[in-house]
mmCIF file of N, CA and C in Angstrom:
data_model
loop_
_atom_site.group_PDB
_atom_site.id
_atom_site.type_symbol
_atom_site.label_atom_id
_atom_site.label_comp_id
_atom_site.label_asym_id
_atom_site.label_seq_id
_atom_site.Cartn_x
_atom_site.Cartn_y
_atom_site.Cartn_z
ATOM 1 N N UNK A 1 100.363 68.545 109.129
ATOM 2 C CA UNK A 1 100.723 67.679 110.220
ATOM 3 C C UNK A 1 100.532 68.461 111.513
ATOM 4 N N UNK A 2 100.039 67.772 112.525
ATOM 5 C CA UNK A 2 99.899 68.364 113.848
ATOM 6 C C UNK A 2 100.688 67.530 114.844
ATOM 7 N N UNK A 3 101.119 68.192 115.907
ATOM 8 C CA UNK A 3 101.826 67.503 116.992
ATOM 9 C C UNK A 3 100.965 67.632 118.227
ATOM 10 N N UNK A 4 100.717 66.511 118.882
ATOM 11 C CA UNK A 4 99.911 66.499 120.092
ATOM 12 C C UNK A 4 100.754 65.955 121.237
ATOM 13 N N UNK A 5 100.844 66.716 122.313
ATOM 14 C CA UNK A 5 101.572 66.282 123.509
ATOM 15 C C UNK A 5 100.557 65.938 124.589
ATOM 16 N N UNK A 6 100.792 64.828 125.269
ATOM 17 C CA UNK A 6 99.898 64.371 126.328
ATOM 18 C C UNK A 6 100.736 63.933 127.518
ATOM 19 N N UNK A 7 100.305 64.301 128.703
ATOM 20 C CA UNK A 7 100.942 63.850 129.936
ATOM 21 C C UNK A 7 99.918 63.010 130.678
ATOM 22 N N UNK A 8 100.236 61.740 130.894
ATOM 23 C CA UNK A 8 99.336 60.827 131.595
ATOM 24 C C UNK A 8 99.941 60.540 132.954
ATOM 25 N N UNK A 9 99.277 60.990 134.001
ATOM 26 C CA UNK A 9 99.778 60.849 135.370
ATOM 27 C C UNK A 9 99.068 59.681 136.050
ATOM 28 N N UNK A 10 99.759 58.554 136.097
ATOM 29 C CA UNK A 10 99.210 57.347 136.734
ATOM 30 C C UNK A 10 99.999 56.990 138.002
ATOM 31 N N UNK A 11 100.622 58.010 138.633
ATOM 32 C CA UNK A 11 101.407 57.720 139.840
ATOM 33 C C UNK A 11 100.577 57.064 140.925
ATOM 34 N N UNK A 12 99.330 57.476 141.060
ATOM 35 C CA UNK A 12 98.474 56.924 142.113
ATOM 36 C C UNK A 12 97.360 56.060 141.535
ATOM 37 N N UNK A 13 97.591 55.502 140.369
ATOM 38 C CA UNK A 13 96.559 54.731 139.670
ATOM 39 C C UNK A 13 96.645 53.240 140.002
ATOM 40 N N UNK A 14 95.578 52.560 139.694
ATOM 41 C CA UNK A 14 95.530 51.102 139.753
ATOM 42 C C UNK A 14 95.311 50.600 138.334
ATOM 43 N N UNK A 15 95.488 49.314 138.122
ATOM 44 C CA UNK A 15 95.385 48.748 136.774
ATOM 45 C C UNK A 15 94.073 49.134 136.087
ATOM 46 N N UNK A 16 92.993 49.161 136.813
ATOM 47 C CA UNK A 16 91.686 49.482 136.235
ATOM 48 C C UNK A 16 91.674 50.874 135.604
ATOM 49 N N UNK A 17 92.473 51.802 136.146
ATOM 50 C CA UNK A 17 92.527 53.161 135.608
ATOM 51 C C UNK A 17 93.082 53.198 134.189
ATOM 52 N N UNK A 18 93.890 52.216 133.818
ATOM 53 C CA UNK A 18 94.473 52.221 132.478
ATOM 54 C C UNK A 18 93.407 52.044 131.400
ATOM 55 N N UNK A 19 92.240 51.574 131.772
ATOM 56 C CA UNK A 19 91.153 51.403 130.804
ATOM 57 C C UNK A 19 90.638 52.752 130.310
ATOM 58 N N UNK A 20 91.011 53.850 130.974
ATOM 59 C CA UNK A 20 90.544 55.172 130.562
ATOM 60 C C UNK A 20 91.356 55.746 129.404
ATOM 61 N N UNK A 21 92.454 55.094 129.022
ATOM 62 C CA UNK A 21 93.258 55.574 127.899
ATOM 63 C C UNK A 21 93.014 54.692 126.673
ATOM 64 N N UNK A 22 93.365 55.223 125.510
ATOM 65 C CA UNK A 22 93.178 54.456 124.271
ATOM 66 C C UNK A 22 93.916 53.122 124.352
ATOM 67 N N UNK A 23 93.355 52.112 123.744
ATOM 68 C CA UNK A 23 93.892 50.752 123.813
ATOM 69 C C UNK A 23 95.356 50.665 123.409
ATOM 70 N N UNK A 24 95.763 51.414 122.370
ATOM 71 C CA UNK A 24 97.148 51.323 121.899
ATOM 72 C C UNK A 24 98.140 51.959 122.874
ATOM 73 N N UNK A 25 97.653 52.719 123.856
ATOM 74 C CA UNK A 25 98.537 53.351 124.840
ATOM 75 C C UNK A 25 98.638 52.565 126.142
ATOM 76 N N UNK A 26 97.742 51.646 126.361
ATOM 77 C CA UNK A 26 97.699 50.916 127.637
ATOM 78 C C UNK A 26 98.993 50.199 128.003
ATOM 79 N N UNK A 27 99.709 49.580 127.045
ATOM 80 C CA UNK A 27 100.964 48.936 127.437
ATOM 81 C C UNK A 27 102.000 49.928 127.971
ATOM 82 N N UNK A 28 101.910 51.187 127.561
ATOM 83 C CA UNK A 28 102.865 52.201 128.010
ATOM 84 C C UNK A 28 102.411 52.907 129.280
ATOM 85 N N UNK A 29 101.108 53.010 129.497
ATOM 86 C CA UNK A 29 100.548 53.761 130.620
ATOM 87 C C UNK A 29 100.322 52.828 131.799
ATOM 88 N N UNK A 30 101.367 52.612 132.562
ATOM 89 C CA UNK A 30 101.300 51.667 133.676
ATOM 90 C C UNK A 30 101.060 52.390 135.001
ATOM 91 N N UNK A 31 100.329 51.748 135.915
ATOM 92 C CA UNK A 31 100.150 52.341 137.235
ATOM 93 C C UNK A 31 101.507 52.648 137.885
ATOM 94 N N UNK A 32 101.562 53.790 138.571
ATOM 95 C CA UNK A 32 102.792 54.200 139.233
ATOM 96 C C UNK A 32 103.708 55.039 138.362
ATOM 97 N N UNK A 33 103.331 55.284 137.120
ATOM 98 C CA UNK A 33 104.183 56.001 136.167
ATOM 99 C C UNK A 33 103.547 57.311 135.720
ATOM 100 N N UNK A 34 104.406 58.190 135.223
ATOM 101 C CA UNK A 34 103.965 59.351 134.463
ATOM 102 C C UNK A 34 104.454 59.103 133.047
ATOM 103 N N UNK A 35 103.566 59.210 132.106
ATOM 104 C CA UNK A 35 103.910 58.966 130.707
ATOM 105 C C UNK A 35 103.805 60.267 129.932
ATOM 106 N N UNK A 36 104.882 60.635 129.262
ATOM 107 C CA UNK A 36 104.861 61.780 128.364
ATOM 108 C C UNK A 36 104.776 61.224 126.957
ATOM 109 N N UNK A 37 103.776 61.654 126.220
ATOM 110 C CA UNK A 37 103.485 61.102 124.904
ATOM 111 C C UNK A 37 103.414 62.225 123.881
ATOM 112 N N UNK A 38 104.120 62.048 122.767
ATOM 113 C CA UNK A 38 104.056 62.972 121.642
ATOM 114 C C UNK A 38 103.574 62.178 120.440
ATOM 115 N N UNK A 39 102.590 62.719 119.737
ATOM 116 C CA UNK A 39 102.089 62.053 118.537
ATOM 117 C C UNK A 39 102.079 63.035 117.368
ATOM 118 N N UNK A 40 102.522 62.551 116.230
ATOM 119 C CA UNK A 40 102.418 63.295 114.973
ATOM 120 C C UNK A 40 101.189 62.769 114.261
ATOM 121 N N UNK A 41 100.308 63.675 113.870
ATOM 122 C CA UNK A 41 99.064 63.260 113.220
ATOM 123 C C UNK A 41 98.902 63.959 111.886
ATOM 124 N N UNK A 42 98.324 63.233 110.946
ATOM 125 C CA UNK A 42 97.933 63.833 109.685
ATOM 126 C C UNK A 42 96.825 64.832 110.001
ATOM 127 N N UNK A 43 97.005 66.070 109.608
ATOM 128 C CA UNK A 43 96.037 67.109 109.968
ATOM 129 C C UNK A 43 94.692 66.955 109.250
ATOM 130 N N UNK A 44 94.656 66.189 108.172
ATOM 131 C CA UNK A 44 93.401 65.975 107.454
ATOM 132 C C UNK A 44 92.614 64.791 108.023
ATOM 133 N N UNK A 45 93.292 63.653 108.175
ATOM 134 C CA UNK A 45 92.590 62.436 108.593
ATOM 135 C C UNK A 45 92.639 62.181 110.093
ATOM 136 N N UNK A 46 93.602 62.798 110.793
ATOM 137 C CA UNK A 46 93.777 62.533 112.225
ATOM 138 C C UNK A 46 94.573 61.272 112.505
ATOM 139 N N UNK A 47 95.005 60.563 111.452
ATOM 140 C CA UNK A 47 95.754 59.311 111.602
ATOM 141 C C UNK A 47 97.118 59.586 112.252
ATOM 142 N N UNK A 48 97.504 58.729 113.198
ATOM 143 C CA UNK A 48 98.799 58.857 113.861
ATOM 144 C C UNK A 48 99.891 58.411 112.894
ATOM 145 N N UNK A 49 100.831 59.315 112.621
ATOM 146 C CA UNK A 49 101.947 59.029 111.725
ATOM 147 C C UNK A 49 103.191 58.595 112.485
ATOM 148 N N UNK A 50 103.308 59.044 113.708
ATOM 149 C CA UNK A 50 104.456 58.696 114.535
ATOM 150 C C UNK A 50 104.128 58.955 115.986
ATOM 151 N N UNK A 51 104.762 58.182 116.862
ATOM 152 C CA UNK A 51 104.490 58.317 118.291
ATOM 153 C C UNK A 51 105.789 58.090 119.048
ATOM 154 N N UNK A 52 106.023 58.925 120.043
ATOM 155 C CA UNK A 52 107.171 58.749 120.934
ATOM 156 C C UNK A 52 106.657 58.899 122.352
ATOM 157 N N UNK A 53 107.141 58.040 123.233
ATOM 158 C CA UNK A 53 106.699 58.094 124.628
ATOM 159 C C UNK A 53 107.867 57.788 125.538
ATOM 160 N N UNK A 54 107.794 58.351 126.743
ATOM 161 C CA UNK A 54 108.833 58.118 127.731
ATOM 162 C C UNK A 54 108.203 58.122 129.108
ATOM 163 N N UNK A 55 108.599 57.183 129.920
ATOM 164 C CA UNK A 55 108.147 57.164 131.312
ATOM 165 C C UNK A 55 109.333 57.012 132.255
ATOM 166 N N UNK A 56 110.549 57.100 131.710
ATOM 167 C CA UNK A 56 111.740 56.898 132.523
ATOM 168 C C UNK A 56 112.054 58.098 133.403
ATOM 169 N N UNK A 57 111.764 59.306 132.933
ATOM 170 C CA UNK A 57 112.084 60.528 133.680
ATOM 171 C C UNK A 57 110.810 60.999 134.355
ATOM 172 N N UNK A 58 110.637 60.661 135.627
ATOM 173 C CA UNK A 58 109.424 61.014 136.351
ATOM 174 C C UNK A 58 109.715 62.148 137.322
ATOM 175 N N UNK A 59 109.161 63.333 137.060
ATOM 176 C CA UNK A 59 109.402 64.448 137.974
ATOM 177 C C UNK A 59 108.636 64.260 139.275
ATOM 178 N N UNK A 60 109.131 64.858 140.340
ATOM 179 C CA UNK A 60 108.430 64.754 141.608
ATOM 180 C C UNK A 60 107.140 65.568 141.586
ATOM 181 N N UNK A 61 107.058 66.603 140.792
ATOM 182 C CA UNK A 61 105.910 67.473 140.566
ATOM 183 C C UNK A 61 105.461 68.236 141.814
ATOM 184 N N UNK A 62 105.369 67.602 142.965
ATOM 185 C CA UNK A 62 104.912 68.302 144.164
ATOM 186 C C UNK A 62 105.722 67.843 145.369
ATOM 187 N N UNK A 63 105.615 68.630 146.422
ATOM 188 C CA UNK A 63 106.297 68.231 147.652
ATOM 189 C C UNK A 63 105.597 67.024 148.263
ATOM 190 N N UNK A 64 106.129 66.520 149.356
ATOM 191 C CA UNK A 64 105.584 65.296 149.962
ATOM 192 C C UNK A 64 104.136 65.446 150.395
ATOM 193 N N UNK A 65 103.738 66.651 150.753
ATOM 194 C CA UNK A 65 102.347 66.873 151.163
ATOM 195 C C UNK A 65 101.426 67.068 149.967
ATOM 196 N N UNK A 66 102.017 67.223 148.774
ATOM 197 C CA UNK A 66 101.231 67.418 147.566
ATOM 198 C C UNK A 66 100.649 68.808 147.442
ATOM 199 N N UNK A 67 101.222 69.764 148.160
ATOM 200 C CA UNK A 67 100.663 71.111 148.174
ATOM 201 C C UNK A 67 101.431 72.111 147.319
ATOM 202 N N UNK A 68 102.738 71.922 147.168
ATOM 203 C CA UNK A 68 103.564 72.873 146.433
ATOM 204 C C UNK A 68 104.173 72.190 145.227
ATOM 205 N N UNK A 69 104.047 72.813 144.066
ATOM 206 C CA UNK A 69 104.607 72.245 142.844
ATOM 207 C C UNK A 69 106.116 72.442 142.819
ATOM 208 N N UNK A 70 106.836 71.381 142.496
ATOM 209 C CA UNK A 70 108.288 71.430 142.343
ATOM 210 C C UNK A 70 108.580 71.766 140.884
ATOM 211 N N UNK A 71 108.558 73.057 140.544
ATOM 212 C CA UNK A 71 108.682 73.487 139.157
ATOM 213 C C UNK A 71 110.031 73.138 138.553
ATOM 214 N N UNK A 72 111.079 73.134 139.361
ATOM 215 C CA UNK A 72 112.398 72.768 138.832
ATOM 216 C C UNK A 72 112.365 71.341 138.297
ATOM 217 N N UNK A 73 111.774 70.440 139.050
ATOM 218 C CA UNK A 73 111.665 69.043 138.622
ATOM 219 C C UNK A 73 110.802 68.914 137.367
ATOM 220 N N UNK A 74 109.716 69.651 137.326
ATOM 221 C CA UNK A 74 108.820 69.614 136.163
ATOM 222 C C UNK A 74 109.549 70.144 134.928
ATOM 223 N N UNK A 75 110.252 71.258 135.066
ATOM 224 C CA UNK A 75 110.968 71.854 133.936
ATOM 225 C C UNK A 75 112.096 70.951 133.448
ATOM 226 N N UNK A 76 112.807 70.289 134.376
ATOM 227 C CA UNK A 76 113.867 69.356 133.976
ATOM 228 C C UNK A 76 113.293 68.179 133.204
ATOM 229 N N UNK A 77 112.166 67.651 133.663
ATOM 230 C CA UNK A 77 111.530 66.529 132.967
ATOM 231 C C UNK A 77 111.038 66.971 131.594
ATOM 232 N N UNK A 78 110.443 68.159 131.504
ATOM 233 C CA UNK A 78 109.953 68.660 130.211
ATOM 234 C C UNK A 78 111.104 68.845 129.227
ATOM 235 N N UNK A 79 112.224 69.370 129.702
ATOM 236 C CA UNK A 79 113.394 69.543 128.826
ATOM 237 C C UNK A 79 113.914 68.186 128.361
ATOM 238 N N UNK A 80 113.930 67.212 129.269
ATOM 239 C CA UNK A 80 114.365 65.851 128.919
ATOM 240 C C UNK A 80 113.449 65.263 127.853
ATOM 241 N N UNK A 81 112.132 65.394 128.054
ATOM 242 C CA UNK A 81 111.172 64.841 127.112
ATOM 243 C C UNK A 81 111.252 65.547 125.762
ATOM 244 N N UNK A 82 111.438 66.857 125.764
ATOM 245 C CA UNK A 82 111.564 67.602 124.511
ATOM 246 C C UNK A 82 112.800 67.148 123.743
ATOM 247 N N UNK A 83 113.888 66.902 124.471
ATOM 248 C CA UNK A 83 115.118 66.424 123.834
ATOM 249 C C UNK A 83 114.910 65.043 123.214
ATOM 250 N N UNK A 84 114.231 64.159 123.938
ATOM 251 C CA UNK A 84 113.946 62.827 123.402
ATOM 252 C C UNK A 84 113.067 62.914 122.156
ATOM 253 N N UNK A 85 112.082 63.796 122.183
ATOM 254 C CA UNK A 85 111.192 63.918 121.039
ATOM 255 C C UNK A 85 111.945 64.480 119.840
ATOM 256 N N UNK A 86 112.806 65.443 120.063
ATOM 257 C CA UNK A 86 113.610 66.002 118.973
ATOM 258 C C UNK A 86 114.494 64.917 118.360
ATOM 259 N N UNK A 87 115.088 64.099 119.225
ATOM 260 C CA UNK A 87 115.926 62.996 118.750
ATOM 261 C C UNK A 87 115.090 62.026 117.918
ATOM 262 N N UNK A 88 113.893 61.722 118.378
ATOM 263 C CA UNK A 88 112.981 60.839 117.653
ATOM 264 C C UNK A 88 112.674 61.414 116.264
ATOM 265 N N UNK A 89 112.377 62.711 116.213
ATOM 266 C CA UNK A 89 112.079 63.341 114.923
ATOM 267 C C UNK A 89 113.272 63.282 113.998
ATOM 268 N N UNK A 90 114.461 63.599 114.515
ATOM 269 C CA UNK A 90 115.657 63.581 113.686
ATOM 270 C C UNK A 90 115.949 62.182 113.144
ATOM 271 N N UNK A 91 115.800 61.171 113.995
ATOM 272 C CA UNK A 91 116.092 59.800 113.588
ATOM 273 C C UNK A 91 115.077 59.244 112.594
ATOM 274 N N UNK A 92 113.834 59.686 112.713
ATOM 275 C CA UNK A 92 112.779 59.102 111.888
ATOM 276 C C UNK A 92 112.346 59.948 110.696
ATOM 277 N N UNK A 93 112.618 61.246 110.748
ATOM 278 C CA UNK A 93 112.142 62.109 109.683
ATOM 279 C C UNK A 93 113.262 62.980 109.097
ATOM 280 N N UNK A 94 114.496 62.742 109.498
ATOM 281 C CA UNK A 94 115.632 63.489 108.971
ATOM 282 C C UNK A 94 115.728 64.892 109.522
ATOM 283 N N UNK A 95 116.855 65.484 109.271
ATOM 284 C CA UNK A 95 117.103 66.844 109.780
ATOM 285 C C UNK A 95 116.743 67.869 108.752
#
């Protein structure tokens, strides 16, 4: 089994940009959002066995000018997403 993490940044996107992601992700990848996606895949076939996504915790990522990364915000969002993914694994695959 492999775990794949993906961050889709559509904060400045328009609806047409969603066509660049896989069809099964389009309902989750909405313009104006950042989507954190974790997928469990069968390492032999590549088939998705489980998927968890969250777009509720959106880090600021950069200052208003877009020049300096707000690492505290990024790290808080990553910790939040990791916690959600761990909860997903525990609920769906046992401890």
